[in-house]
Every structure is written in structure tokens, then in C-alpha cells.
Amino acid sequence: MQTVLEDRIVERWDRAFQRGELLYIETEVAHIKEKEIEFQIRVAPSLAKKPTGKLGVKDEEQQKSKANPFLPYSQELFVQEHGKYNILLNKFCVVPHHIVIATKEFEKQTDPLNPEDLECIWFCIMQIKSRPVLAFFNCGELSGGSQPHKHMQVIPLPSDVRFTPPINSCIYGSQEFKKPGEIFDIPELPYVHYISLLDPQQLSLGHGRHEEVSHYLNDVFHSLLDAMIESLHKQSSLISLNSLSYNVVMTSTWLMIVPRSKEKYENMSVNSLGYAGMLLTKSKEELELVKDAGVLNILESLAFSKQNVIMDESN
């Protein structure tokens, strides 16, 4: 049974799509299996071209002026408010019902997530009942993000595959039992990352517990952020901590953070979704590039290799 938020997302997405106010980019999906992870690679040739048709004039004007798409936002893409946030449809989406959570007032995308951000993310995750969902946040110049106005994103995932998102196969497939709050990484992944399972008891959204949930999620996020900064600080030659870039991926059961050293492999930009096991390519040639190079090799080259970073042995 769908919730009020989910009903609004579906209704407004259908209307905006019919009116040409958003562009749904159809893709072909390929799968590449490495280290027991079945990576999902979407191929969207139309992304290599400028949008045409009804979207063209508005978007060309926006590109010329470099306008903030969230100030003002398009009324056709508005879903609802939630506290200091506007929940909006993603104007250019490869997955239907992809939403963006944007602050009403300008805040910097380089600022870390805070309790209010995390509470709104959790609200959206909990309100989308018909399919599993994934939330993500691209922070910093090298994270694969494209807008300086602070925003988080939530996308529905396929429900007809065993592991969704693909990274779940190694988080739950071969890992020994981990307690909620324990920071760990996955041995099979060659790049630096930090994961913590979420405590379902702490996240039970009973009446009046929203503030407690937001502070709990904030504690988990900052424990991961602190662990990442501490490890990178030991290797200060690798990165300036004043310009730190990283990806955040979150589901209803875990939270992950991945520091970034580069945005692109060749000409292919990779954001947080890549570290959830889902990459987007703009051509069959790019897909072949991914196959030849190897998904894990690409992700490692854009993050930090474990071989070059001293990990905290307590994690």
C-alpha cells in the first residue's frame, strides 16, 4: 500500500512527464560480475546529446545563466515540503520517480549532512513502501555532483533481483555478523570505504521520536566521517582535508561513506551510485571501456586504494 508521499510522487511524475516538464531517459541495462557483485551498468546514449523538444529552450536558458534549479524550483516538479526542505522530482531521470531533497534556502553542497538532512532522508526512505530505495549525497568537487546547492537524492530500486543495490551482495553475503554502529569495510573492495549497519530499534519511528532518530543517524554519519578523516589525515600527502570530496550511500539498513580522489575515469563521471554498484554510461563504447578496465579498477582509481591508506585496525 502506497503512502501519501509515494502517491504524490507517482501522480506528479506522470503529470510532469506527460507535459514534457521532465525528461525520462530510457536506458539499456548490462550486468558485469566481479567479486560476486553483479554490477548494474546503464547505457543512455541520449545523455551525450542536449535535450530537445519541450525541455530545450528552458534548459538552454538555465545553462547560459547557470541558474540554481532549486531557487526557484519548477512548480511542475514540486512534490511536497518537509521542514526546511522541498521534495522535488529529478528533472532528468533514468529511473522513474527519482526525487531530490533540496534545502529551501541556499546551503552549500560541500557542507556535511546534519541531523535535519538525515531526518528528511529517512522520512523519504520510510515513506516509499512499494519498492526498496537508495538515498545518496555527493559532497565536494570530485564526488560526481553537479549542483552547488545542497541536495540529497532518493531513487527506487528494482525489486526483482536478489541483491538491490548490488553492493548488498557483499555487505550481507559473506560478511561475518556485524553489530549496528560497528564501523567496518568489505575486504573484497580494493578502495577505502566505511560502513555501519543501522540499529532498527533506534530507528523505530514512534510518535514524537523524529528528533531522536535524526540525532542517531547524525551520530552514525559523523562516526564514519571522523573515521575517514582520521585515516586520510595520516596520509596528508594524498588530499587536502579542506577540499575533501566523498560519496554517501544510505539504505534502510546501512550507511556508507567513500572518499574520492577523482571525479572522472576517462570522460565518464561517477557519483555515489557507482559505489552502490550502479554506473551510468553514455554510449556502447563507454560500456566496453568499463568492461575492459573492470568496474572495481575504475572505482578504485576514483577513490583511494587501500594499499595507499592506513586503515584504523579497530574498524
Coordinates of C-alpha atoms in Angstrom, one line a residue:
M1 CA 0.0 0.0 0.0
Q2 CA 1.4 3.4 -1.0
T3 CA 1.8 6.3 1.4
V4 CA 0.7 9.9 0.8
L5 CA 4.2 10.8 -0.3
E6 CA 4.5 7.9 -2.7
D7 CA 1.1 8.7 -4.2
R8 CA 2.2 12.3 -4.7
I9 CA 5.5 11.3 -6.3
V10 CA 3.7 8.9 -8.8
E11 CA 1.0 11.4 -9.6
R12 CA 3.3 14.4 -10.1
W13 CA 5.8 12.3 -12.1
D14 CA 3.1 11.1 -14.5
R15 CA 1.8 14.6 -15.0
A16 CA 5.2 16.2 -15.4
F17 CA 6.2 13.5 -17.9
Q18 CA 3.1 14.0 -19.9
R19 CA 3.6 17.7 -20.0
G20 CA 7.2 17.5 -21.0
E21 CA 8.4 19.1 -17.8
L22 CA 10.8 16.3 -17.1
L23 CA 12.8 14.0 -19.3
Y24 CA 12.8 10.3 -18.7
I25 CA 15.9 8.9 -20.3
E26 CA 15.4 5.3 -21.3
T27 CA 18.4 3.0 -20.8
E28 CA 19.6 -0.5 -21.6
V29 CA 21.0 -2.4 -18.6
A30 CA 24.0 -4.6 -18.7
H31 CA 25.5 -6.6 -15.8
I32 CA 29.1 -7.2 -15.1
K33 CA 30.0 -9.6 -12.3
E34 CA 33.2 -9.0 -10.2
K35 CA 34.0 -10.4 -6.8
E36 CA 30.5 -11.9 -6.6
I37 CA 29.0 -8.4 -7.1
E38 CA 26.7 -8.1 -10.1
F39 CA 27.3 -4.5 -11.1
Q40 CA 24.5 -2.8 -12.9
I41 CA 25.6 -0.7 -15.9
R42 CA 23.0 1.5 -17.6
V43 CA 23.7 2.7 -21.1
A44 CA 22.0 6.0 -22.1
P45 CA 23.2 7.3 -25.5
S46 CA 20.8 10.3 -25.3
L47 CA 22.8 11.7 -22.4
A48 CA 25.6 12.6 -24.8
K49 CA 23.2 15.0 -26.6
K50 CA 21.5 18.1 -25.4
P51 CA 17.8 17.6 -24.5
T52 CA 15.5 18.6 -27.3
G53 CA 11.8 19.3 -27.6
K54 CA 9.8 21.0 -24.9
L55 CA 12.6 21.0 -22.4
G56 CA 15.2 22.5 -24.8
V57 CA 14.5 26.3 -24.5
K58 CA 14.2 26.4 -20.7
D59 CA 17.3 24.2 -20.2
E60 CA 19.5 26.2 -22.6
E61 CA 18.5 29.4 -20.8
Q62 CA 19.3 27.8 -17.5
Q63 CA 22.6 26.6 -18.7
K64 CA 23.5 30.0 -20.1
S65 CA 22.7 31.8 -16.8
K66 CA 23.9 28.9 -14.7
A67 CA 20.7 29.3 -12.7
N68 CA 20.1 27.4 -9.5
P69 CA 17.4 24.8 -10.3
F70 CA 16.2 24.8 -6.7
L71 CA 15.9 28.6 -6.3
P72 CA 13.4 28.9 -7.7
Y73 CA 12.3 25.4 -8.4
S74 CA 9.9 24.3 -11.1
Q75 CA 6.3 24.1 -9.7
E76 CA 5.7 21.2 -12.1
L77 CA 8.4 19.2 -10.3
F78 CA 7.3 20.0 -6.8
V79 CA 6.1 17.1 -4.6
Q80 CA 5.8 18.5 -1.1
E81 CA 7.6 20.3 1.7
H82 CA 9.2 18.7 4.6
G83 CA 10.5 21.1 7.3
K84 CA 13.2 23.2 5.7
Y85 CA 13.3 21.1 2.5
N86 CA 11.5 20.9 -0.8
I87 CA 11.0 17.4 -2.1
L88 CA 11.2 17.6 -5.9
L89 CA 11.2 15.3 -8.9
N90 CA 14.5 14.9 -10.7
K91 CA 14.1 16.7 -14.0
F92 CA 16.5 14.4 -15.9
C93 CA 16.0 10.8 -14.7
V94 CA 17.0 7.4 -15.9
V95 CA 14.7 5.8 -13.2
P96 CA 11.1 6.9 -12.8
H97 CA 10.1 8.6 -9.5
H98 CA 13.7 9.7 -8.7
I99 CA 13.4 12.5 -6.2
V100 CA 15.6 15.3 -4.9
I101 CA 15.6 16.7 -1.4
A102 CA 16.8 20.3 -1.6
T103 CA 17.1 22.9 1.1
K104 CA 14.6 25.8 0.8
E105 CA 17.3 28.3 1.5
F106 CA 20.8 28.1 -0.1
E107 CA 23.2 25.8 1.7
K108 CA 26.5 24.6 0.3
Q109 CA 26.8 21.1 -1.2
T110 CA 30.2 20.9 0.4
D111 CA 28.7 21.1 3.9
P112 CA 28.4 17.7 5.6
L113 CA 25.0 16.1 6.3
N114 CA 23.3 17.3 9.5
P115 CA 20.5 15.9 11.7
E116 CA 17.8 17.7 9.7
D117 CA 19.2 16.4 6.4
L118 CA 19.3 12.9 7.7
E119 CA 15.8 13.0 9.2
C120 CA 14.4 14.1 5.9
I121 CA 16.3 11.4 4.0
W122 CA 14.9 8.8 6.5
F123 CA 11.4 10.2 6.1
C124 CA 11.5 9.6 2.4
I125 CA 13.0 6.2 2.7
M126 CA 10.3 5.1 5.2
Q127 CA 7.5 6.7 3.1
I128 CA 8.3 4.8 -0.1
K129 CA 6.8 1.4 0.6
S130 CA 6.2 -0.3 -2.7
R131 CA 9.9 -0.8 -3.6
P132 CA 13.3 -0.8 -1.9
V133 CA 15.0 2.6 -2.2
L134 CA 18.5 4.1 -2.0
A135 CA 19.5 7.6 -0.8
F136 CA 22.7 9.3 -1.8
F137 CA 24.7 12.5 -1.3
N138 CA 27.6 13.7 -3.5
C139 CA 29.8 16.1 -1.5
G140 CA 32.7 18.1 -3.0
E141 CA 34.1 18.8 -6.4
L142 CA 35.3 15.3 -7.1
S143 CA 32.2 13.5 -5.9
G144 CA 30.4 13.4 -9.3
G145 CA 27.8 16.0 -8.2
S146 CA 26.8 18.9 -10.4
Q147 CA 24.9 21.5 -8.3
P148 CA 26.4 23.7 -5.5
H149 CA 23.0 24.0 -3.7
K150 CA 22.8 21.3 -1.0
H151 CA 20.6 18.4 -2.0
M152 CA 20.2 14.7 -1.4
Q153 CA 18.6 12.2 -3.7
V154 CA 16.4 9.1 -3.3
I155 CA 15.8 6.6 -6.1
P156 CA 13.6 3.4 -6.2
L157 CA 15.4 0.2 -6.8
P158 CA 14.4 -2.9 -8.8
S159 CA 12.6 -5.4 -6.6
D160 CA 13.0 -8.4 -8.8
V161 CA 16.7 -9.1 -8.2
R162 CA 18.3 -10.8 -5.2
F163 CA 20.7 -8.1 -4.2
T164 CA 19.5 -4.5 -4.5
P165 CA 21.5 -2.4 -4.6
P166 CA 24.3 -4.7 -5.9
I167 CA 26.7 -3.8 -3.1
N168 CA 24.3 -5.7 -0.7
S169 CA 25.7 -8.9 -2.0
C170 CA 29.0 -8.4 -0.2
I171 CA 27.6 -6.4 2.8
Y172 CA 25.3 -9.3 3.7
G173 CA 26.6 -12.2 1.5
S174 CA 29.9 -13.2 3.1
Q175 CA 30.4 -10.8 6.0
E176 CA 30.6 -12.2 9.5
F177 CA 28.0 -10.8 11.7
K178 CA 28.4 -7.1 12.4
K179 CA 26.7 -5.2 15.2
P180 CA 24.9 -1.9 14.5
G181 CA 27.2 1.0 15.0
E182 CA 30.4 -1.0 14.3
I183 CA 32.4 0.5 11.6
F184 CA 33.7 -2.0 9.0
D185 CA 34.8 -2.3 5.4
I186 CA 34.4 -5.1 2.9
P187 CA 37.7 -7.0 2.2
E188 CA 36.8 -7.7 -1.4
L189 CA 36.6 -4.0 -2.3
P190 CA 40.0 -2.5 -3.1
Y191 CA 39.2 1.1 -2.3
V192 CA 38.8 2.9 1.1
H193 CA 35.3 3.0 2.4
Y194 CA 33.5 2.9 5.7
I195 CA 30.2 1.2 6.5
S196 CA 27.9 0.9 9.6
L197 CA 24.8 -1.1 10.0
L198 CA 21.8 0.8 11.3
D199 CA 20.1 -0.2 14.5
P200 CA 16.4 -0.9 13.8
Q201 CA 15.5 -0.2 17.4
Q202 CA 16.9 3.3 17.3
L203 CA 15.1 3.9 14.0
S204 CA 11.6 2.8 15.1
L205 CA 9.7 5.9 14.2
G206 CA 7.2 6.0 17.0
H207 CA 5.2 9.2 17.8
G208 CA 7.5 12.1 18.8
R209 CA 10.8 10.3 18.1
H210 CA 11.8 12.1 15.0
E211 CA 14.4 14.2 16.8
E212 CA 15.9 11.1 18.4
V213 CA 16.1 9.4 15.1
S214 CA 17.8 12.4 13.4
H215 CA 20.4 12.6 16.1
Y216 CA 21.0 8.9 16.0
L217 CA 21.6 9.0 12.2
N218 CA 23.8 12.0 12.7
D219 CA 25.9 10.2 15.2
V220 CA 26.3 7.2 12.8
F221 CA 27.2 9.5 9.9
H222 CA 29.8 11.5 11.8
S223 CA 31.4 8.4 13.2
L224 CA 32.0 7.3 9.6
L225 CA 33.1 10.8 8.6
D226 CA 35.5 11.0 11.5
A227 CA 37.0 7.6 10.7
M228 CA 37.5 8.6 7.1
I229 CA 39.2 12.0 8.0
E230 CA 41.4 10.3 10.6
S231 CA 42.7 7.7 8.1
L232 CA 43.2 10.3 5.4
H233 CA 44.9 12.7 7.8
K234 CA 47.6 10.0 8.4
Q235 CA 48.2 10.3 4.7
S236 CA 48.1 14.1 4.4
S237 CA 50.0 14.0 1.1
L238 CA 47.1 12.3 -0.5
I239 CA 44.5 15.0 -0.1
S240 CA 43.8 18.4 1.3
L241 CA 41.2 18.0 4.0
N242 CA 39.9 21.5 3.3
S243 CA 38.7 20.3 -0.1
L244 CA 37.5 16.8 0.8
S245 CA 35.2 15.1 -1.6
Y246 CA 33.2 12.0 -0.7
N247 CA 30.1 9.9 -1.5
V248 CA 27.4 8.9 0.9
V249 CA 25.1 6.0 0.3
M250 CA 22.2 5.0 2.6
T251 CA 19.5 2.3 2.7
S252 CA 17.1 1.4 5.4
T253 CA 19.7 -0.9 7.0
W254 CA 23.2 0.6 6.4
L255 CA 25.2 3.8 5.8
M256 CA 28.4 4.0 3.8
I257 CA 30.9 6.8 3.0
V258 CA 33.6 6.7 0.3
P259 CA 36.3 9.4 0.0
R260 CA 37.1 10.5 -3.6
S261 CA 40.3 11.4 -5.3
K262 CA 38.9 12.0 -8.8
E263 CA 35.6 12.6 -10.4
K264 CA 36.0 11.0 -13.9
Y265 CA 37.5 7.9 -15.4
E266 CA 38.4 9.0 -19.0
N267 CA 35.3 11.1 -19.7
M268 CA 32.9 9.1 -17.5
S269 CA 31.8 10.8 -14.4
V270 CA 30.9 8.6 -11.4
N271 CA 28.8 9.6 -8.4
S272 CA 27.6 7.9 -5.3
L273 CA 25.6 5.4 -7.3
G274 CA 28.8 3.8 -8.6
Y275 CA 29.8 2.8 -5.1
A276 CA 26.4 1.3 -4.6
G277 CA 27.2 -0.9 -7.7
M278 CA 25.3 1.1 -10.3
L279 CA 27.1 3.0 -13.1
L280 CA 25.8 5.1 -15.9
T281 CA 27.4 5.3 -19.3
K282 CA 26.6 7.5 -22.3
S283 CA 27.5 5.0 -25.1
K284 CA 28.2 1.4 -26.0
E285 CA 31.8 2.5 -26.3
E286 CA 31.8 3.7 -22.7
L287 CA 30.3 0.4 -21.7
E288 CA 33.1 -1.5 -23.5
L289 CA 35.6 0.7 -21.7
V290 CA 34.1 -0.3 -18.3
K291 CA 34.2 -4.0 -19.3
D292 CA 37.8 -3.7 -20.4
A293 CA 39.0 -1.7 -17.5
G294 CA 37.0 -3.5 -14.8
V295 CA 34.4 -1.9 -12.6
L296 CA 36.4 -2.3 -9.4
N297 CA 39.5 -1.0 -11.0
I298 CA 37.6 2.1 -12.1
L299 CA 36.1 2.7 -8.7
E300 CA 39.4 2.2 -7.0
S301 CA 41.1 4.7 -9.3
L302 CA 38.5 7.4 -8.5
A303 CA 38.6 6.7 -4.7
F304 CA 41.7 5.9 -2.6
S305 CA 43.4 2.5 -2.9
K306 CA 43.6 0.6 0.4
Q307 CA 47.2 0.0 -0.5
N308 CA 47.9 3.7 0.0
V309 CA 45.9 4.4 3.1
I310 CA 46.5 3.3 6.7
M311 CA 43.1 2.0 7.9
D312 CA 42.2 2.0 11.6
E313 CA 42.8 -1.5 12.7
S314 CA 39.9 -1.2 15.2
N315 CA 37.4 -0.9 12.3

